[in-house]
Structure formats: C-alpha cells, structure tokens
PDB file of C-alpha atoms in Angstrom:
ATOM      1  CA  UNK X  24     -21.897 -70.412 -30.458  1.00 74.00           C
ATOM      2  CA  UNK X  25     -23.571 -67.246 -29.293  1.00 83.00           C
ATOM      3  CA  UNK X  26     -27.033 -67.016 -27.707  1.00 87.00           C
ATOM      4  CA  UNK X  27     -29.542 -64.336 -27.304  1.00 87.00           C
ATOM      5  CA  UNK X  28     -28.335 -63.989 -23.793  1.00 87.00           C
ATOM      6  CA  UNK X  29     -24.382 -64.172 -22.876  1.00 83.00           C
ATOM      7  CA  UNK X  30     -24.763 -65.220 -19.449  1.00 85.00           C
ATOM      8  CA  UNK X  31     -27.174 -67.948 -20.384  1.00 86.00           C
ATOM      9  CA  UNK X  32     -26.141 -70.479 -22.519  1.00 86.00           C
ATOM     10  CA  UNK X  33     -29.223 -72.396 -22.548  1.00 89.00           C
ATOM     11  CA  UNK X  34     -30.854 -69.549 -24.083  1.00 90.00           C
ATOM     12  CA  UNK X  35     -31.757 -69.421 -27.638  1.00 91.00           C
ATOM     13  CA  UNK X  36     -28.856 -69.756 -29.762  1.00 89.00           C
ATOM     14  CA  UNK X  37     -28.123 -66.942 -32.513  1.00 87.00           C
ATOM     15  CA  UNK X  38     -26.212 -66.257 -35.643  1.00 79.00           C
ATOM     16  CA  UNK X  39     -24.067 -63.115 -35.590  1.00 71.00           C
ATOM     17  CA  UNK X  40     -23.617 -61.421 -39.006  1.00 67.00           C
ATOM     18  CA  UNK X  41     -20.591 -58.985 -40.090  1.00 67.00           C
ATOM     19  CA  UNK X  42     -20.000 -57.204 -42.969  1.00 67.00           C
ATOM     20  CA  UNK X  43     -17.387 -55.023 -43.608  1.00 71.00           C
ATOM     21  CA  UNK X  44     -18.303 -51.829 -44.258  1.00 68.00           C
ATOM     22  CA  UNK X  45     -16.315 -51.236 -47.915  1.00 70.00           C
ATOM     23  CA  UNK X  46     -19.267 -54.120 -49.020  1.00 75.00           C
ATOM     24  CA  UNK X  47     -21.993 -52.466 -47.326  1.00 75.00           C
ATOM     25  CA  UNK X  48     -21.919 -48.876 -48.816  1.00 78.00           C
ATOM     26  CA  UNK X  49     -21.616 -50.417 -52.248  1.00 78.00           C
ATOM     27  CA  UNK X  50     -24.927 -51.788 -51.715  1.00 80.00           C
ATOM     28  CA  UNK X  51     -26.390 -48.340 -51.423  1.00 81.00           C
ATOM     29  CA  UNK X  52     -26.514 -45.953 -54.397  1.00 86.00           C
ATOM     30  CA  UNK X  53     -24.323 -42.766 -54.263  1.00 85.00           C
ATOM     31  CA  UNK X  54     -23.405 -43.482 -50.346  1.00 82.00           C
ATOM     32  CA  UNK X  55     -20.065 -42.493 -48.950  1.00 79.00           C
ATOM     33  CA  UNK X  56     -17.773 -42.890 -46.144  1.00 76.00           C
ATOM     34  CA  UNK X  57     -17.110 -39.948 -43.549  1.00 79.00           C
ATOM     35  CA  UNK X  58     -13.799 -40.489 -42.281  1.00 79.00           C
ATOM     36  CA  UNK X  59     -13.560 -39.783 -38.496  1.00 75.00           C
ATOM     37  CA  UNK X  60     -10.351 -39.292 -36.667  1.00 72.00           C
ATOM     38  CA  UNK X  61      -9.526 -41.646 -33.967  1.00 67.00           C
ATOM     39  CA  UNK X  62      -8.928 -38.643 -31.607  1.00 67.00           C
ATOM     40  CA  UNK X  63     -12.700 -38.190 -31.604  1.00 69.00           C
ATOM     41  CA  UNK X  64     -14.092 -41.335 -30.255  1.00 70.00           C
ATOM     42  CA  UNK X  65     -13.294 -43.720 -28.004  1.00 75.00           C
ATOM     43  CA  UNK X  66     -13.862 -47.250 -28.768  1.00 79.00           C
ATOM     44  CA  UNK X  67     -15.514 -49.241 -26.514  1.00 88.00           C
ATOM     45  CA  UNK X  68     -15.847 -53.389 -26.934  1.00 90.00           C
ATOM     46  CA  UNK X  69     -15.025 -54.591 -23.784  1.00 95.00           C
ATOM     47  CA  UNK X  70     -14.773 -53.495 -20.268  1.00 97.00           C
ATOM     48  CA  UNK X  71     -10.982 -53.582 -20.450  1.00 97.00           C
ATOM     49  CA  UNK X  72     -11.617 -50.382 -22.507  1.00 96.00           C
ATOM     50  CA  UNK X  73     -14.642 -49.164 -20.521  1.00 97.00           C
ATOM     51  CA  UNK X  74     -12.712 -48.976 -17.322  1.00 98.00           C
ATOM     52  CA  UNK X  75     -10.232 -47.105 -19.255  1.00 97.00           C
ATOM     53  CA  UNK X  76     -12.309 -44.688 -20.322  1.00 95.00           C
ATOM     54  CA  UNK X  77     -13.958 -44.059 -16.958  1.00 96.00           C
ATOM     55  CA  UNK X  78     -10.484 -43.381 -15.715  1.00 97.00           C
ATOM     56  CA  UNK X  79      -7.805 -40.537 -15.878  1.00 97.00           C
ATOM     57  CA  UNK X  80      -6.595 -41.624 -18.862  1.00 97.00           C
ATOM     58  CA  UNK X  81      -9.993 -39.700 -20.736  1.00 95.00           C
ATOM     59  CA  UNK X  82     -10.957 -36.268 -20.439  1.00 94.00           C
ATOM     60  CA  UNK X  83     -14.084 -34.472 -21.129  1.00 91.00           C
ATOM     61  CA  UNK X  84     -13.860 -31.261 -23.249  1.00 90.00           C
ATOM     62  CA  UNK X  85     -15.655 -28.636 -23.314  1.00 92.00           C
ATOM     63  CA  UNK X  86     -18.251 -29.808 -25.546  1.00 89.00           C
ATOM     64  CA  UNK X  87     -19.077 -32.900 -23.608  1.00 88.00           C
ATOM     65  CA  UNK X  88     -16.564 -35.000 -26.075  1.00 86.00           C
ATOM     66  CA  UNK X  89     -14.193 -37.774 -24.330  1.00 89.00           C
ATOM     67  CA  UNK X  90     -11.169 -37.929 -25.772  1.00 90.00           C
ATOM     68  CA  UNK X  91      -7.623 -39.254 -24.175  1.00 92.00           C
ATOM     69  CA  UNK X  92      -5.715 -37.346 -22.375  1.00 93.00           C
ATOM     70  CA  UNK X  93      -2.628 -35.580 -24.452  1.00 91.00           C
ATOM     71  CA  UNK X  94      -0.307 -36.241 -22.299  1.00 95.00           C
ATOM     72  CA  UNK X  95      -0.713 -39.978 -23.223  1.00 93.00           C
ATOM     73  CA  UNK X  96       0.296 -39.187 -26.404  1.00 90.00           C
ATOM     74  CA  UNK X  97      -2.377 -41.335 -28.762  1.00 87.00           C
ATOM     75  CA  UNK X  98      -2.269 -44.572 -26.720  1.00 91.00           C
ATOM     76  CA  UNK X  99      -4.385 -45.552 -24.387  1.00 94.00           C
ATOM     77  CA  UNK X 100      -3.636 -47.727 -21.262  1.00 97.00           C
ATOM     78  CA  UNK X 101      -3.244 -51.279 -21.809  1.00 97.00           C
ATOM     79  CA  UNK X 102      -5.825 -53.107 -19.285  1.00 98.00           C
ATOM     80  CA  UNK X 103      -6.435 -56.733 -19.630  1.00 98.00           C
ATOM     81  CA  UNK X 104      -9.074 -57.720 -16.393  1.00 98.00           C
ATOM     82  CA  UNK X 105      -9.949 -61.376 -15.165  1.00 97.00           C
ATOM     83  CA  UNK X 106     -12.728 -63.120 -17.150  1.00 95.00           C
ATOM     84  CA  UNK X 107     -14.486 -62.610 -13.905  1.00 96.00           C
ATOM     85  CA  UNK X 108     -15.337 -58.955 -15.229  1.00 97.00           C
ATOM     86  CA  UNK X 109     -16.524 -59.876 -18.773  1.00 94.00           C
ATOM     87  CA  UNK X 110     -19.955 -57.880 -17.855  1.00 94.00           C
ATOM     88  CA  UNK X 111     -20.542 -54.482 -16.613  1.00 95.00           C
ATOM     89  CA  UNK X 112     -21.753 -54.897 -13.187  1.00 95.00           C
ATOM     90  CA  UNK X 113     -19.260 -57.432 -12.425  1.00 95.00           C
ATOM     91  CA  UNK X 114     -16.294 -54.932 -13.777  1.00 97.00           C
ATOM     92  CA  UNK X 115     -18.324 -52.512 -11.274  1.00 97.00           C
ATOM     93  CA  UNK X 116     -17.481 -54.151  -8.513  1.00 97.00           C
ATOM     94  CA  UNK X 117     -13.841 -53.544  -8.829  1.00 96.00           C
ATOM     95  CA  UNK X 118     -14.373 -49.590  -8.458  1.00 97.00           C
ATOM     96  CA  UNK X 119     -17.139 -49.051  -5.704  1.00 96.00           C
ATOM     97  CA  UNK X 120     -14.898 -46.329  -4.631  1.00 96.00           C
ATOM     98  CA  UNK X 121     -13.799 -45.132  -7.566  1.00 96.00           C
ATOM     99  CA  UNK X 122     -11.626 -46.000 -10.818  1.00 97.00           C
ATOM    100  CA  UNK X 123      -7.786 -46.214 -10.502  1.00 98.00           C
ATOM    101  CA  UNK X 124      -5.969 -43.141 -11.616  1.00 98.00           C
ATOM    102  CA  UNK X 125      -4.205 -44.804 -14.915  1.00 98.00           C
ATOM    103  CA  UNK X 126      -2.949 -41.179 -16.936  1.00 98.00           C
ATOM    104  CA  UNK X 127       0.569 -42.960 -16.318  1.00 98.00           C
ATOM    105  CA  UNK X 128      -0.745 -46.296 -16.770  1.00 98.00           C
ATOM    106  CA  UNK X 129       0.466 -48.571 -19.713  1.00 98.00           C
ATOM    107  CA  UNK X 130      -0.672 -51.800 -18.607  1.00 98.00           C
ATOM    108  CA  UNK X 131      -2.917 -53.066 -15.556  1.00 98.00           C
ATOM    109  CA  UNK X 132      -3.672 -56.631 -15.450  1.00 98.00           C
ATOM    110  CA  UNK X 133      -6.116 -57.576 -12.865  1.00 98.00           C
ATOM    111  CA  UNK X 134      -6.418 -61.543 -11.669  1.00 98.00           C
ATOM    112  CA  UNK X 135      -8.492 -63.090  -9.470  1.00 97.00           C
ATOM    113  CA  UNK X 136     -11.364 -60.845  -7.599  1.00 97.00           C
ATOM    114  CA  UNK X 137     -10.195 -57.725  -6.296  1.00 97.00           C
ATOM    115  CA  UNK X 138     -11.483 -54.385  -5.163  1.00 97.00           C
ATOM    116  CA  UNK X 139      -9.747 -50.990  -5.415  1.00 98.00           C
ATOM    117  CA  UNK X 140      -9.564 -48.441  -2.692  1.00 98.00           C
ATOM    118  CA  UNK X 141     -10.351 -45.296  -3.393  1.00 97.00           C
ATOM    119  CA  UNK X 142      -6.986 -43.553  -3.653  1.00 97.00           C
ATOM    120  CA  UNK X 143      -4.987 -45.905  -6.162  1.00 98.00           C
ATOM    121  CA  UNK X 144      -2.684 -44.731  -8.640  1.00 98.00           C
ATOM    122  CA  UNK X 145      -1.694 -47.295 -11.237  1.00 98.00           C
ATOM    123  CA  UNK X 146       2.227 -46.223 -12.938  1.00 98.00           C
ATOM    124  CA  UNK X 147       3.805 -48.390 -15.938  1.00 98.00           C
ATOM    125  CA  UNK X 148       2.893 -51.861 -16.235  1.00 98.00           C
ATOM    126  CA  UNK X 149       0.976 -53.139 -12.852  1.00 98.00           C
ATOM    127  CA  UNK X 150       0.060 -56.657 -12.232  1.00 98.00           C
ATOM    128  CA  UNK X 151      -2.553 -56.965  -9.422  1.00 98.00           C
ATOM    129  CA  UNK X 152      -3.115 -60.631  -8.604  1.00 98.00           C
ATOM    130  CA  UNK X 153      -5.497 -62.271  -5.786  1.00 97.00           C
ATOM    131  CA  UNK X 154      -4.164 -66.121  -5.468  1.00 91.00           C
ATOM    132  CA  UNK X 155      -6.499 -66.162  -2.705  1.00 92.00           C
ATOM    133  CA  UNK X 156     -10.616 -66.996  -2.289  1.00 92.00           C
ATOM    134  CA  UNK X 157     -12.586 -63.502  -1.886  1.00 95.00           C
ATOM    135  CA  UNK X 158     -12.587 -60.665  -2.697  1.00 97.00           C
ATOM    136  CA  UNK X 159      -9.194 -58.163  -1.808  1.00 97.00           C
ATOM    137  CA  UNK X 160      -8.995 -54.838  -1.459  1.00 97.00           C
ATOM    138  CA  UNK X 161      -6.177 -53.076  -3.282  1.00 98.00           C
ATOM    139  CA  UNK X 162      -4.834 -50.215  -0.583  1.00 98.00           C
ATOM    140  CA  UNK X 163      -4.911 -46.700  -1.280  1.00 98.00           C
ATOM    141  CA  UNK X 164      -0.715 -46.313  -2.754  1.00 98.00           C
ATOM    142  CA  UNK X 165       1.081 -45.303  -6.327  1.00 98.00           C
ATOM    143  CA  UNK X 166       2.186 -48.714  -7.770  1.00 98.00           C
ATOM    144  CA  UNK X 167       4.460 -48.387 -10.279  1.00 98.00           C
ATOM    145  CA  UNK X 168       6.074 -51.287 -12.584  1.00 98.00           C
ATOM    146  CA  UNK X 169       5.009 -54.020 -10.269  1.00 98.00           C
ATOM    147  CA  UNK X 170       3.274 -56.989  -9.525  1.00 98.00           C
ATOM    148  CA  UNK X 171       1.124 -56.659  -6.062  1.00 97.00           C
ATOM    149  CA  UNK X 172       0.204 -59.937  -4.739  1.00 97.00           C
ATOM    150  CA  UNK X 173      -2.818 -59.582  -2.034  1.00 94.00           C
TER     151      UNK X 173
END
C-alpha cells in the first residue's frame, strides 16, 4: 500500500482515491470539459518524463510554454531510468552537469548509478549500463543505437 511518505514505509499508511473525470463533472451541475491539445502540455508523472522535459527534446516558446520540439514530430523520447532515480534529487544526480541532449533520442535506458558529463548526446535507442559498484561517469561523446557498458 501507499503511505503518507514514499520513502518511508513505516509512515502512516493512506488510501489513494481516483475518479475518472467523465464521473466527476456529472456530479456538478451545468459543468463541462475544455478539451486541451496534447501539444500544449507536457505530462509529467515520473522522472523518466521530467528528465525529458528538462532536455532538448522541449522547447520554450515565446510565451514561456514548453512544448516538444517539432522536429520530433509528436513523440517524445522514450526514457526508462533505474529505480534508483524514482525521486527527484536522486534523478538529479545523474545531470550535475547538465541533461543529455536527447532531440534525436528515442529511447535511453539508464541501469545501475551513473553520472553524465556535460557534453553527451544521446541518438536512437541508447542503453547506458553500470554492472559495477559506484557511481560512473558517462564521457562527453554522441552515442547512437548502442549499449555503453562503464
């Protein structure tokens, strides 16, 4: 089950309620649905998508809206990180230098604890894996449709 805080799981256990939203407008009088186009937001649930947003991959218009770049046509990168970087400040740890360059990213999958350099350029579908203990650095380089064992 869930509790009150994530990281703690000896603290207080909580319910989490969902509704859909068809069955919560019909419980107001006369309220509607405003349909939004996916091309103005950015969803963000985990920080698989958060460190795509912070990337390349996202631009900032003119009036401070983030929307994905047009060159990736609609889809954004694919990023699947290690359960390592479930929280914020853990996935921070990956980018002290700065987030990968992903605009011609498809798929990054990061195992194990890693740490990009500032300079990396993720191409296609990249698998980064540590097998080791400690934290690697990924060098500076353009990977492209590979796996990169450190």
């Amino acid at each position: 089950g869930k509790t009150v805080d994530p990281r703690d799981k000896s603290s207080t256990k909580v319910i989490q309620l969902e509704t859909a939203m068809g069955a919560a407008i019909s419980c107001f009088e006369g309220a509607t649905a405003v349909v939004i186009p996916r091309s103005r937001f950015a969803p963000v649930k985990t920080t698989n998508d958060l460190l795509a947003l912070r990337s390349d991959a996202y631009t900032l218009t003119f009036d401070f809206r983030i929307e994905l770049a047009s060159s990736r046509k609609g889809v954004p990168p694919n990023i699947k990180l290690d359960s390592r970087y479930k929280f914020v400040d853990a996935m921070d740890t990956l980018t002290p230098n700065g987030v990968p360059s992903l605009i011609d990213c498809s798929q990054l999958v990061v195992e194990g604890e890693v740490e990009f350099a500032q300079g990396v350029v993720i191409q296609g579908s990249v698998i980064i894996k540590n097998t080791g203990h400690g934290c690697k650095v990924v060098p500076a380089a353009i990977y492209k449709d590979t796996t990169v064992k450190l």
